[in-house]
Amino acid sequence: IPPQELLCEISFAFQENEIKLLTAEIERLKNFGCLGVSPSLEGLRDENAKLKYRLNFLRKSLQEERSKMAKSMININSCLQEIFGAAIQAAYPDLENPPLVVTPSQQPKFGDYQCNSAMGITQILLKTKEQKVSPREIAEKIAKNIPANECIEKVEIAGPGFINVHLRKDFVSKQLSSLLMNGVQPPAVGKRKKVVVDFSSPNIAKEMHVGHLRSTIIGESMCRLFEFAGYDVLRLNHLGDWGTQFGMLIAHLQDKFPDYLTVSPPIGDLQAFYKESKRRFDTEEEFKKRAYQCVVLLQSKNPDFIKAWELICDVSRKEFQKIYNCLDITLIERGESFYHEMMKDIVKEFEDKGFVQVDDGRKIVFVPGFPVPLTIMKSDGGYTYDTSDLAALKHRLCEEKADILIYVVDSGQSVHLQTVFAAGQMIGWYDPKVTRVAHAAFGVVLGEDKKKFKTRSGDTVRLIDLLEEGLKRAMDKLKDKERDKVVLTPEELKAAQTSVAFGCIKYADLSHNRLNDYVFSFDKMLDDRGNTAAYLLYAFTRIR
């Protein structure tokens, strides 16, 4: 398939040719003498007007196409590869897959780019055709076959067979003008594809901790890149908002705030509330029985229990949103509860296609290549994470029509997600050659002792505490540099503080290899030298 630019050039040439033909036709119609008959003047005027309208329409269409192309940035290396690819094909049409090596020049005196294919072609001719030809001779033959183009001013053969390429000044000037006028624009991506990104995904009634940091930052960055490149992006937050834990939470809510249906319960610390209910669930047999009854009533959509569930979810949402506001994260919530009604049909579909086995009352599905089966129904008739993940996968593929589906989840979930993806493929929901379903795994966050990042008491670090510590340290750093003594309003100082604090936390994550664990260190993050956000922000501010 020709590249986008070539297709557009063909289209431009075709339209320009049609404009020429239409212009000639208008001129011909003006000259009545060239017509063999004497048609009425009105008829000629009508036809002339129609042709002029069509001509103007085509001119406008051509201008719009050119304007669109002008705004897209050209990849100069790709352009040169096309040009030299065509030249090598013309010079040596019998060669299969000849080497195509085009690189930026290391020294300006040798031009802007170099084509270094001649040396590789020499070796191929010697091995396949037993022809001994010098690389310089091959380079000269390639240079003679370079097609007409808008970017090359001249080429020179240097040394044993390097082709030095000098770009046309007007071509470079045009690219720079476009960059200054339109800003950085991605190349055209062709048909606009839909991308679904699943990221962040905390659990209701539990606070976001440092483990959620990486998924949230990496997922948001991926979404921004896809959006910038012109894709249609759906950002999903797969909250853990359904399941047996809600039985104990609702039972505890009923005991602690018996009038919760009429008076909104003042749950200040949801984490403490969760721990209290879990302690009672583990130690009080009567409470445990009541918690199970609450789950049944919730799943049967009893209005009082749905209200209790919604109250607990709302408290969590408000806490999550504080963090999303700090980090400038945009998400659409679609928790496990969203897929609950679909789970029955998922089980039936796997049963109808003969994939289900019964094991000690459980309904399980073995996927070829994976030793551990998926449990799609428990022995008590309840559904599992496997069922909800399969329901989510199907909805995203079949209802949302995703072309690309990315799960930004830690590496520990790799086997589980690969099993779910393979099950979706096995049942026919997608073809991996057409639809890309991928797990964007990532490593864990470590403390400066190179162990899993925890508080001194051994608890997981709360994400809100981490962000607040970042704000404090950023302000200390700004005051050390006496930024508070220059002419900055309190609002400007606050804006600088948040930019530095949250920018440093994000960049510290993104500057490491996604798959590796990384050591969390505020001292390194806030250093204004080296590969840090503080240095980047400083450089950016100077440019501005």
Coordinates of C-alpha atoms in Angstrom, one line a residue:
I1 CA 0.0 0.0 0.0
P2 CA 1.5 3.4 -0.9
P3 CA 2.1 5.7 2.1
Q4 CA -0.5 8.4 3.0
E5 CA 1.5 11.2 1.4
L6 CA 1.9 9.4 -2.0
L7 CA -1.9 8.7 -2.1
C8 CA -2.6 12.4 -1.4
E9 CA -0.1 13.4 -4.2
I10 CA -1.9 11.1 -6.6
S11 CA -5.2 12.6 -5.6
F12 CA -3.9 16.1 -6.0
A13 CA -2.5 15.3 -9.5
F14 CA -5.8 13.7 -10.5
Q15 CA -7.8 16.8 -9.2
E16 CA -5.4 19.2 -10.8
N17 CA -5.8 17.4 -14.2
E18 CA -9.6 17.5 -13.9
I19 CA -9.4 21.3 -13.1
K20 CA -7.3 21.8 -16.3
L21 CA -9.9 19.8 -18.4
L22 CA -12.8 21.8 -16.9
T23 CA -11.0 25.1 -17.6
A24 CA -10.5 24.0 -21.2
E25 CA -14.1 23.0 -21.5
I26 CA -15.3 26.4 -20.2
E27 CA -13.0 28.1 -22.8
R28 CA -14.4 25.9 -25.5
L29 CA -18.0 26.7 -24.6
K30 CA -17.2 30.4 -24.7
N31 CA -16.3 29.9 -28.4
F32 CA -19.5 29.0 -30.0
G33 CA -17.9 28.6 -33.4
C34 CA -16.1 25.4 -32.5
L35 CA -19.5 23.7 -31.9
G36 CA -21.0 22.0 -34.9
V37 CA -24.5 23.2 -34.1
S38 CA -26.0 26.5 -32.8
P39 CA -27.5 25.7 -29.4
S40 CA -29.4 28.3 -27.5
L41 CA -27.4 30.8 -25.6
E42 CA -29.3 30.1 -22.4
G43 CA -28.4 26.4 -22.5
L44 CA -24.7 27.2 -23.0
R45 CA -24.8 29.7 -20.1
D46 CA -26.4 27.0 -17.8
E47 CA -23.7 24.5 -18.7
N48 CA -21.0 27.1 -18.3
A49 CA -22.3 28.0 -14.8
K50 CA -22.5 24.3 -13.8
L51 CA -18.9 23.7 -15.0
K52 CA -17.7 26.8 -13.1
Y53 CA -19.4 25.7 -9.9
R54 CA -17.8 22.2 -10.3
L55 CA -14.4 23.8 -11.0
N56 CA -14.6 26.0 -7.9
F57 CA -15.7 23.1 -5.7
L58 CA -12.8 21.0 -6.9
R59 CA -10.4 23.9 -6.3
K60 CA -11.7 24.3 -2.8
S61 CA -11.5 20.5 -2.1
L62 CA -7.9 20.4 -3.4
Q63 CA -7.0 23.4 -1.1
E64 CA -8.6 21.7 1.9
E65 CA -6.7 18.4 1.2
R66 CA -3.4 20.3 0.8
S67 CA -4.1 22.3 4.0
K68 CA -4.7 19.0 5.9
M69 CA -1.5 17.5 4.6
A70 CA 0.4 20.7 5.4
K71 CA -0.6 20.6 9.0
S72 CA 0.6 17.0 9.4
M73 CA 4.3 16.8 10.1
I74 CA 6.4 15.0 7.5
N75 CA 8.9 12.3 8.7
I76 CA 11.9 13.3 6.6
N77 CA 13.7 10.0 7.1
S78 CA 10.6 8.1 5.9
C79 CA 10.4 10.4 2.8
L80 CA 14.0 9.8 2.0
Q81 CA 13.6 6.0 2.5
E82 CA 10.8 6.0 -0.1
I83 CA 12.9 8.0 -2.5
F84 CA 16.0 5.8 -2.1
G85 CA 13.8 2.6 -2.1
A86 CA 12.5 3.7 -5.5
A87 CA 16.0 4.5 -6.8
I88 CA 17.4 1.1 -5.7
Q89 CA 14.4 -0.7 -7.2
A90 CA 15.0 1.1 -10.5
A91 CA 18.8 0.5 -10.4
Y92 CA 18.6 -3.1 -9.4
P93 CA 15.1 -4.4 -10.2
D94 CA 16.1 -8.1 -9.8
L95 CA 17.3 -7.7 -6.2
E96 CA 14.9 -9.1 -3.5
N97 CA 14.7 -7.0 -0.3
P98 CA 17.8 -5.0 -0.9
P99 CA 19.1 -3.2 2.2
L100 CA 17.7 0.3 2.7
V101 CA 19.8 2.3 5.2
V102 CA 19.1 6.1 5.5
T103 CA 20.4 7.9 8.6
P104 CA 20.9 11.5 9.7
S105 CA 24.4 12.7 8.9
Q106 CA 26.8 12.9 11.8
Q107 CA 28.7 15.9 10.5
P108 CA 27.0 18.9 8.7
K109 CA 29.8 19.2 6.1
F110 CA 28.7 15.8 4.8
G111 CA 25.1 17.0 4.2
D112 CA 21.9 16.4 6.2
Y113 CA 21.4 12.7 5.6
Q114 CA 23.3 9.7 4.3
C115 CA 22.2 6.6 2.3
N116 CA 24.5 3.8 3.1
S117 CA 22.9 0.9 1.2
A118 CA 25.7 0.5 -1.5
M119 CA 27.9 -1.6 0.8
G120 CA 25.2 -4.1 1.6
I121 CA 24.2 -4.4 -2.0
T122 CA 27.8 -5.1 -3.0
Q123 CA 27.8 -8.1 -0.6
I124 CA 24.4 -9.4 -2.0
L125 CA 25.5 -9.1 -5.6
L126 CA 28.7 -11.1 -4.8
K127 CA 26.9 -13.8 -2.9
T128 CA 23.8 -14.3 -5.1
K129 CA 25.0 -13.3 -8.6
E130 CA 28.8 -13.7 -8.2
Q131 CA 29.1 -10.1 -9.5
K132 CA 32.0 -8.1 -8.1
V133 CA 30.9 -4.4 -8.2
S134 CA 32.4 -1.7 -6.1
P135 CA 30.1 0.1 -3.6
R136 CA 31.0 3.5 -5.2
E137 CA 29.8 2.2 -8.6
I138 CA 26.6 1.0 -7.0
A139 CA 26.1 4.3 -5.2
E140 CA 26.5 6.2 -8.5
K141 CA 23.9 4.0 -10.2
I142 CA 21.5 4.6 -7.2
A143 CA 22.1 8.4 -7.4
K144 CA 21.3 8.4 -11.2
N145 CA 17.9 6.7 -10.5
I146 CA 16.7 9.0 -7.8
P147 CA 13.2 10.1 -8.8
A148 CA 12.0 13.7 -9.0
N149 CA 11.1 14.9 -5.5
E150 CA 10.6 18.1 -3.4
C151 CA 13.1 17.5 -0.7
I152 CA 16.6 16.7 -2.1
E153 CA 18.8 19.6 -3.3
K154 CA 21.8 17.4 -4.4
V155 CA 23.6 14.2 -3.6
E156 CA 27.3 13.5 -3.4
I157 CA 29.2 10.2 -3.4
A158 CA 31.8 10.1 -0.7
G159 CA 34.4 7.6 0.4
P160 CA 33.8 4.0 -0.5
G161 CA 30.2 4.5 -1.5
F162 CA 28.3 6.8 1.0
I163 CA 25.6 8.9 -0.6
N164 CA 25.5 12.3 1.1
V165 CA 22.1 14.0 0.9
H166 CA 21.7 17.8 1.0
L167 CA 18.1 18.9 1.6
R168 CA 16.5 21.8 -0.3
K169 CA 16.4 24.9 1.8
D170 CA 12.9 25.8 0.7
F171 CA 11.7 22.3 1.7
V172 CA 13.2 22.7 5.2
S173 CA 11.9 26.2 5.5
K174 CA 8.4 25.0 4.6
Q175 CA 8.6 22.3 7.4
L176 CA 9.8 24.8 10.0
S177 CA 7.1 27.3 9.0
S178 CA 4.4 24.6 9.3
L179 CA 5.8 23.6 12.7
L180 CA 5.8 27.3 14.0
M181 CA 2.3 27.9 12.6
N182 CA 0.6 24.7 13.5
G183 CA 2.7 23.4 16.4
V184 CA 3.8 19.8 16.6
Q185 CA 1.3 17.7 14.6
P186 CA 1.4 13.9 14.4
P187 CA 1.4 12.2 10.9
A188 CA -2.0 11.2 9.6
V189 CA -3.0 7.7 11.0
G190 CA -5.4 6.7 8.3
K191 CA -8.7 5.3 9.4
R192 CA -9.6 6.6 12.9
K193 CA -9.3 3.6 15.2
K194 CA -11.0 3.2 18.6
V195 CA -8.8 2.5 21.6
V196 CA -10.1 1.4 25.0
V197 CA -7.6 1.8 27.9
D198 CA -8.4 0.1 31.3
F199 CA -6.3 1.8 34.0
S200 CA -6.2 2.9 37.7
S201 CA -9.0 0.6 38.9
P202 CA -9.0 0.9 42.7
N203 CA -11.3 -0.9 45.0
I204 CA -14.3 0.7 46.6
A205 CA -14.0 1.1 50.4
K206 CA -10.2 0.9 50.2
E207 CA -8.0 3.9 49.8
M208 CA -5.8 4.3 46.8
H209 CA -2.2 3.4 47.7
V210 CA 1.2 3.8 46.0
G211 CA 0.5 0.6 44.0
H212 CA -2.3 2.5 42.1
L213 CA 0.2 5.3 41.2
R214 CA 1.8 3.6 38.2
S215 CA -1.3 2.3 36.6
T216 CA -2.9 5.7 36.9
I217 CA 0.1 7.7 35.5
I218 CA 1.0 5.2 32.7
G219 CA -2.6 4.8 31.6
E220 CA -3.3 8.6 31.5
S221 CA -0.1 9.1 29.5
M222 CA -1.0 6.4 27.0
C223 CA -4.4 7.9 26.5
R224 CA -2.9 11.4 25.9
L225 CA -0.5 9.9 23.3
F226 CA -3.3 8.1 21.4
E227 CA -5.5 11.2 21.5
F228 CA -2.7 13.4 20.2
A229 CA -2.2 10.9 17.3
G230 CA -5.9 11.2 16.4
Y231 CA -7.4 8.0 17.8
D232 CA -10.8 7.8 19.4
V233 CA -10.0 7.0 23.0
L234 CA -12.2 5.6 25.8
R235 CA -10.6 5.8 29.3
L236 CA -12.1 3.2 31.6
N237 CA -11.9 2.9 35.4
H238 CA -12.7 -0.8 36.2
L239 CA -13.6 -0.2 39.9
G240 CA -13.9 -3.1 42.3
D241 CA -17.4 -2.0 43.3
W242 CA -19.2 -5.4 43.6
G243 CA -18.7 -8.7 45.5
T244 CA -18.9 -10.4 48.8
Q245 CA -16.9 -7.7 50.7
F246 CA -20.0 -5.4 50.4
G247 CA -22.0 -7.8 52.6
M248 CA -19.8 -7.1 55.7
L249 CA -19.6 -3.4 54.8
I250 CA -23.4 -3.1 54.7
A251 CA -23.9 -5.1 57.8
H252 CA -21.5 -2.9 59.7
L253 CA -23.2 0.2 58.3
Q254 CA -26.6 -1.0 59.6
D255 CA -25.1 -1.4 63.1
K256 CA -23.1 1.8 63.2
F257 CA -25.6 4.1 61.4
P258 CA -29.0 2.5 61.8
D259 CA -30.8 5.6 60.3
Y260 CA -28.6 5.6 57.1
L261 CA -31.6 5.5 54.9
T262 CA -32.8 8.9 56.0
V263 CA -29.6 10.6 57.4
S264 CA -26.4 10.4 55.3
P265 CA -23.8 8.6 57.5
P266 CA -20.7 10.7 58.4
I267 CA -18.1 8.1 57.3
G268 CA -14.9 10.1 57.6
D269 CA -12.3 7.4 57.4
L270 CA -13.5 4.6 55.0
Q271 CA -10.3 2.7 55.4
A272 CA -10.9 2.4 59.2
F273 CA -14.5 1.5 58.5
Y274 CA -13.4 -1.3 56.2
K275 CA -10.9 -2.6 58.8
E276 CA -13.5 -2.6 61.5
S277 CA -16.0 -4.6 59.4
K278 CA -13.3 -7.0 58.3
R279 CA -12.3 -7.6 62.0
R280 CA -15.9 -8.4 62.9
F281 CA -16.3 -10.6 59.9
D282 CA -13.2 -12.7 60.9
T283 CA -14.1 -12.9 64.6
E284 CA -17.9 -12.7 65.0
E285 CA -19.8 -15.8 63.6
E286 CA -23.2 -14.1 63.8
F287 CA -22.0 -11.0 62.0
K288 CA -20.4 -13.2 59.3
K289 CA -23.8 -15.0 58.7
R290 CA -25.6 -11.6 58.4
A291 CA -22.9 -10.3 56.0
Y292 CA -23.6 -13.3 53.7
Q293 CA -27.4 -12.5 53.9
C294 CA -26.6 -8.9 53.0
V295 CA -24.7 -10.1 49.8
V296 CA -27.8 -12.1 48.7
L297 CA -30.1 -9.2 49.3
L298 CA -27.8 -6.8 47.5
Q299 CA -27.5 -9.1 44.5
S300 CA -31.3 -9.5 44.3
K301 CA -31.4 -5.6 44.1
N302 CA -33.3 -5.0 47.4
P303 CA -33.7 -1.1 47.4
D304 CA -32.5 -0.6 51.0
F305 CA -29.3 -2.6 50.3
I306 CA -28.7 -0.9 46.9
K307 CA -29.0 2.5 48.8
A308 CA -26.4 1.3 51.4
W309 CA -24.1 0.1 48.6
E310 CA -24.4 3.5 46.7
L311 CA -23.6 5.4 50.0
I312 CA -20.4 3.4 50.4
C313 CA -19.4 3.8 46.8
D314 CA -20.0 7.6 46.9
V315 CA -17.7 8.1 49.9
S316 CA -14.9 6.2 48.0
R317 CA -15.5 8.1 44.7
K318 CA -15.1 11.5 46.4
E319 CA -11.7 10.3 47.8
F320 CA -10.6 8.9 44.5
Q321 CA -11.6 12.1 42.7
K322 CA -9.3 14.2 45.0
I323 CA -6.3 12.2 43.7
Y324 CA -7.5 12.3 40.1
N325 CA -7.8 16.1 40.4
C326 CA -4.3 16.4 41.7
L327 CA -2.8 14.4 38.9
D328 CA -5.1 15.8 36.2
I329 CA -6.6 12.3 35.4
T330 CA -9.7 11.9 33.3
L331 CA -11.6 8.6 33.5
I332 CA -15.1 7.1 32.9
E333 CA -16.2 4.8 35.7
R334 CA -17.3 1.3 34.7
G335 CA -16.9 -0.9 37.7
E336 CA -17.6 -4.6 38.1
S337 CA -21.3 -3.8 38.9
F338 CA -21.7 -2.4 35.3
Y339 CA -21.1 -5.9 33.9
H340 CA -23.1 -7.8 36.5
E341 CA -26.2 -8.3 34.4
M342 CA -24.1 -9.7 31.5
M343 CA -22.4 -12.5 33.5
K344 CA -25.3 -14.9 33.3
D345 CA -25.1 -14.7 29.4
I346 CA -21.3 -15.2 29.5
V347 CA -21.7 -18.5 31.4
K348 CA -24.5 -19.6 29.0
E349 CA -22.4 -18.7 26.0
F350 CA -19.4 -20.8 27.2
E351 CA -21.8 -23.7 28.1
D352 CA -23.5 -23.6 24.7
K353 CA -20.2 -23.8 22.9
G354 CA -19.1 -26.8 25.1
F355 CA -16.2 -25.2 26.9
V356 CA -17.6 -25.6 30.5
Q357 CA -16.6 -28.4 32.8
V358 CA -18.1 -29.0 36.3
D359 CA -15.5 -29.4 39.1
D360 CA -16.8 -29.9 42.7
G361 CA -19.9 -27.8 41.9
R362 CA -17.9 -25.0 40.2
K363 CA -18.2 -24.2 36.5
I364 CA -14.7 -23.9 35.0
V365 CA -13.2 -23.3 31.6
F366 CA -9.8 -24.7 30.5
V367 CA -8.0 -22.5 27.9
P368 CA -5.4 -24.3 25.7
G369 CA -1.9 -23.4 26.8
F370 CA -2.9 -22.3 30.3
P371 CA -2.7 -24.8 33.2
V372 CA -5.1 -23.0 35.6
P373 CA -8.7 -22.9 34.5
L374 CA -11.0 -19.9 34.7
T375 CA -13.8 -20.3 37.3
I376 CA -16.9 -18.6 35.8
M377 CA -19.4 -19.8 38.5
K378 CA -18.8 -20.8 42.1
S379 CA -20.5 -23.8 43.6
D380 CA -23.0 -21.5 45.4
G381 CA -24.1 -19.9 42.0
G382 CA -22.1 -16.7 42.5
Y383 CA -19.8 -15.2 39.9
T384 CA -16.1 -14.5 40.2
Y385 CA -13.5 -12.0 39.0
D386 CA -12.9 -14.3 36.0
T387 CA -16.6 -13.9 35.0
S388 CA -16.6 -10.1 35.3
D389 CA -13.3 -9.8 33.4
L390 CA -14.7 -11.9 30.6
A391 CA -17.9 -9.8 30.5
A392 CA -15.9 -6.6 30.4
L393 CA -13.7 -8.0 27.6
K394 CA -16.7 -9.0 25.5
H395 CA -18.5 -5.6 26.0
R396 CA -15.4 -3.7 25.0
L397 CA -14.9 -5.8 21.9
C398 CA -18.4 -6.4 20.7
E399 CA -20.3 -3.3 22.0
E400 CA -17.6 -0.6 22.1
K401 CA -16.1 -2.1 18.9
A402 CA -12.5 -1.4 20.1
D403 CA -9.7 -1.8 17.5
I404 CA -7.1 -1.7 20.3
L405 CA -7.7 -2.7 23.9
I406 CA -5.0 -2.1 26.5
Y407 CA -5.1 -3.2 30.2
V408 CA -2.6 -1.1 32.3
V409 CA -2.3 -3.6 35.2
D410 CA 0.7 -4.7 37.3
S411 CA 2.8 -7.7 36.1
G412 CA 1.4 -9.9 38.8
Q413 CA -1.9 -10.2 36.8
S414 CA -0.1 -11.2 33.6
V415 CA -1.1 -15.0 33.6
H416 CA -4.7 -14.2 34.6
L417 CA -5.1 -11.6 31.8
Q418 CA -3.5 -13.7 29.2
T419 CA -5.9 -16.5 30.1
V420 CA -8.9 -14.2 29.8
F421 CA -7.7 -12.9 26.4
A422 CA -7.1 -16.4 25.1
A423 CA -10.6 -17.4 26.3
G424 CA -12.1 -14.5 24.3
Q425 CA -10.1 -15.5 21.3
M426 CA -11.1 -19.2 21.7
I427 CA -14.9 -18.3 21.8
G428 CA -14.6 -16.1 18.8
W429 CA -15.0 -12.6 20.2
Y430 CA -11.9 -11.3 18.3
D431 CA -9.2 -12.2 15.9
P432 CA -5.7 -11.0 17.1
K433 CA -4.7 -10.3 13.5
V434 CA -7.4 -7.7 13.3
T435 CA -7.9 -6.5 16.9
R436 CA -5.0 -5.8 19.3
V437 CA -5.7 -6.8 22.9
A438 CA -2.6 -6.2 25.1
H439 CA -1.5 -6.2 28.7
A440 CA 0.7 -3.1 29.5
A441 CA 2.4 -4.6 32.6
F442 CA 4.6 -2.6 34.9
G443 CA 6.9 -3.2 37.9
V444 CA 6.3 -2.3 41.5
V445 CA 7.3 0.9 43.4
L446 CA 10.2 0.3 45.8
G447 CA 11.4 2.3 48.8
E448 CA 14.9 3.6 49.1
D449 CA 15.8 0.4 50.9
K450 CA 15.0 -1.4 47.6
K451 CA 12.1 -3.2 49.3
K452 CA 8.3 -2.8 48.6
F453 CA 7.4 0.8 49.4
K454 CA 5.7 0.9 52.8
T455 CA 5.4 3.1 55.8
R456 CA 7.6 2.7 58.9
S457 CA 4.9 0.7 60.6
G458 CA 4.8 -1.7 57.6
D459 CA 1.5 -0.4 56.1
T460 CA 1.1 0.4 52.4
V461 CA 1.7 4.0 51.7
R462 CA -1.6 6.0 51.1
L463 CA -1.4 7.8 47.8
I464 CA -3.0 11.0 49.2
D465 CA -0.2 11.1 51.9
L466 CA 2.4 10.7 49.2
L467 CA 0.9 13.6 47.1
E468 CA 0.7 15.8 50.2
E469 CA 4.4 15.0 51.1
G470 CA 5.3 15.9 47.5
L471 CA 3.5 19.3 47.9
K472 CA 5.4 20.0 51.2
R473 CA 8.8 19.2 49.7
A474 CA 8.1 21.1 46.5
M475 CA 7.3 24.3 48.6
D476 CA 10.4 23.8 50.7
K477 CA 12.5 23.5 47.5
L478 CA 10.9 26.7 46.1
K479 CA 11.6 28.6 49.3
D480 CA 15.2 27.3 49.5
K481 CA 15.7 28.9 46.1
E482 CA 13.9 32.1 47.4
R483 CA 11.2 31.8 44.8
D484 CA 8.7 33.1 47.4
K485 CA 10.8 36.4 47.6
V486 CA 10.5 37.3 43.9
V487 CA 7.4 39.0 42.6
L488 CA 5.1 36.1 42.7
T489 CA 1.5 36.3 43.9
P490 CA 0.4 33.6 46.4
E491 CA -1.6 32.0 43.6
E492 CA 1.4 31.8 41.3
L493 CA 3.6 30.3 44.1
K494 CA 0.9 27.7 44.7
A495 CA 0.7 26.9 40.9
A496 CA 4.5 26.5 40.8
Q497 CA 4.3 24.2 43.9
T498 CA 1.7 21.9 42.3
S499 CA 3.4 21.9 38.9
V500 CA 6.7 20.8 40.5
A501 CA 5.3 18.3 43.0
F502 CA 2.9 16.4 40.7
G503 CA 5.1 16.8 37.7
C504 CA 8.0 15.3 39.5
I505 CA 6.0 12.3 40.8
K506 CA 4.6 11.6 37.3
Y507 CA 8.0 12.0 35.5
A508 CA 9.8 9.9 38.0
D509 CA 7.5 7.0 37.0
L510 CA 7.6 7.7 33.2
S511 CA 11.4 8.2 33.0
H512 CA 11.9 4.5 34.1
N513 CA 11.4 1.4 32.0
R514 CA 7.8 0.5 32.5
L515 CA 8.5 -3.2 33.1
N516 CA 11.2 -2.6 35.8
D517 CA 10.6 -1.9 39.5
Y518 CA 11.7 1.6 40.4
V519 CA 12.9 3.3 43.6
F520 CA 10.7 6.1 44.9
S521 CA 12.9 9.0 46.1
F522 CA 11.7 12.5 46.6
D523 CA 15.3 13.8 46.8
K524 CA 16.0 12.5 43.3
M525 CA 12.7 13.6 41.9
L526 CA 13.1 17.2 43.1
D527 CA 16.7 17.5 42.0
D528 CA 16.9 20.3 39.4
R529 CA 19.9 18.6 37.6
G530 CA 19.8 15.5 35.4
N531 CA 16.9 13.6 34.0
T532 CA 14.2 15.0 36.3
A533 CA 10.9 16.8 35.9
A534 CA 12.3 19.8 37.8
Y535 CA 15.1 20.2 35.1
L536 CA 12.5 19.8 32.3
L537 CA 10.2 22.3 33.8
Y538 CA 13.1 24.7 34.2
A539 CA 14.2 24.2 30.6
F540 CA 10.6 24.6 29.3
T541 CA 10.1 27.8 31.3
R542 CA 13.3 29.3 29.8
I543 CA 12.2 28.4 26.3
R544 CA 8.8 30.1 27.0

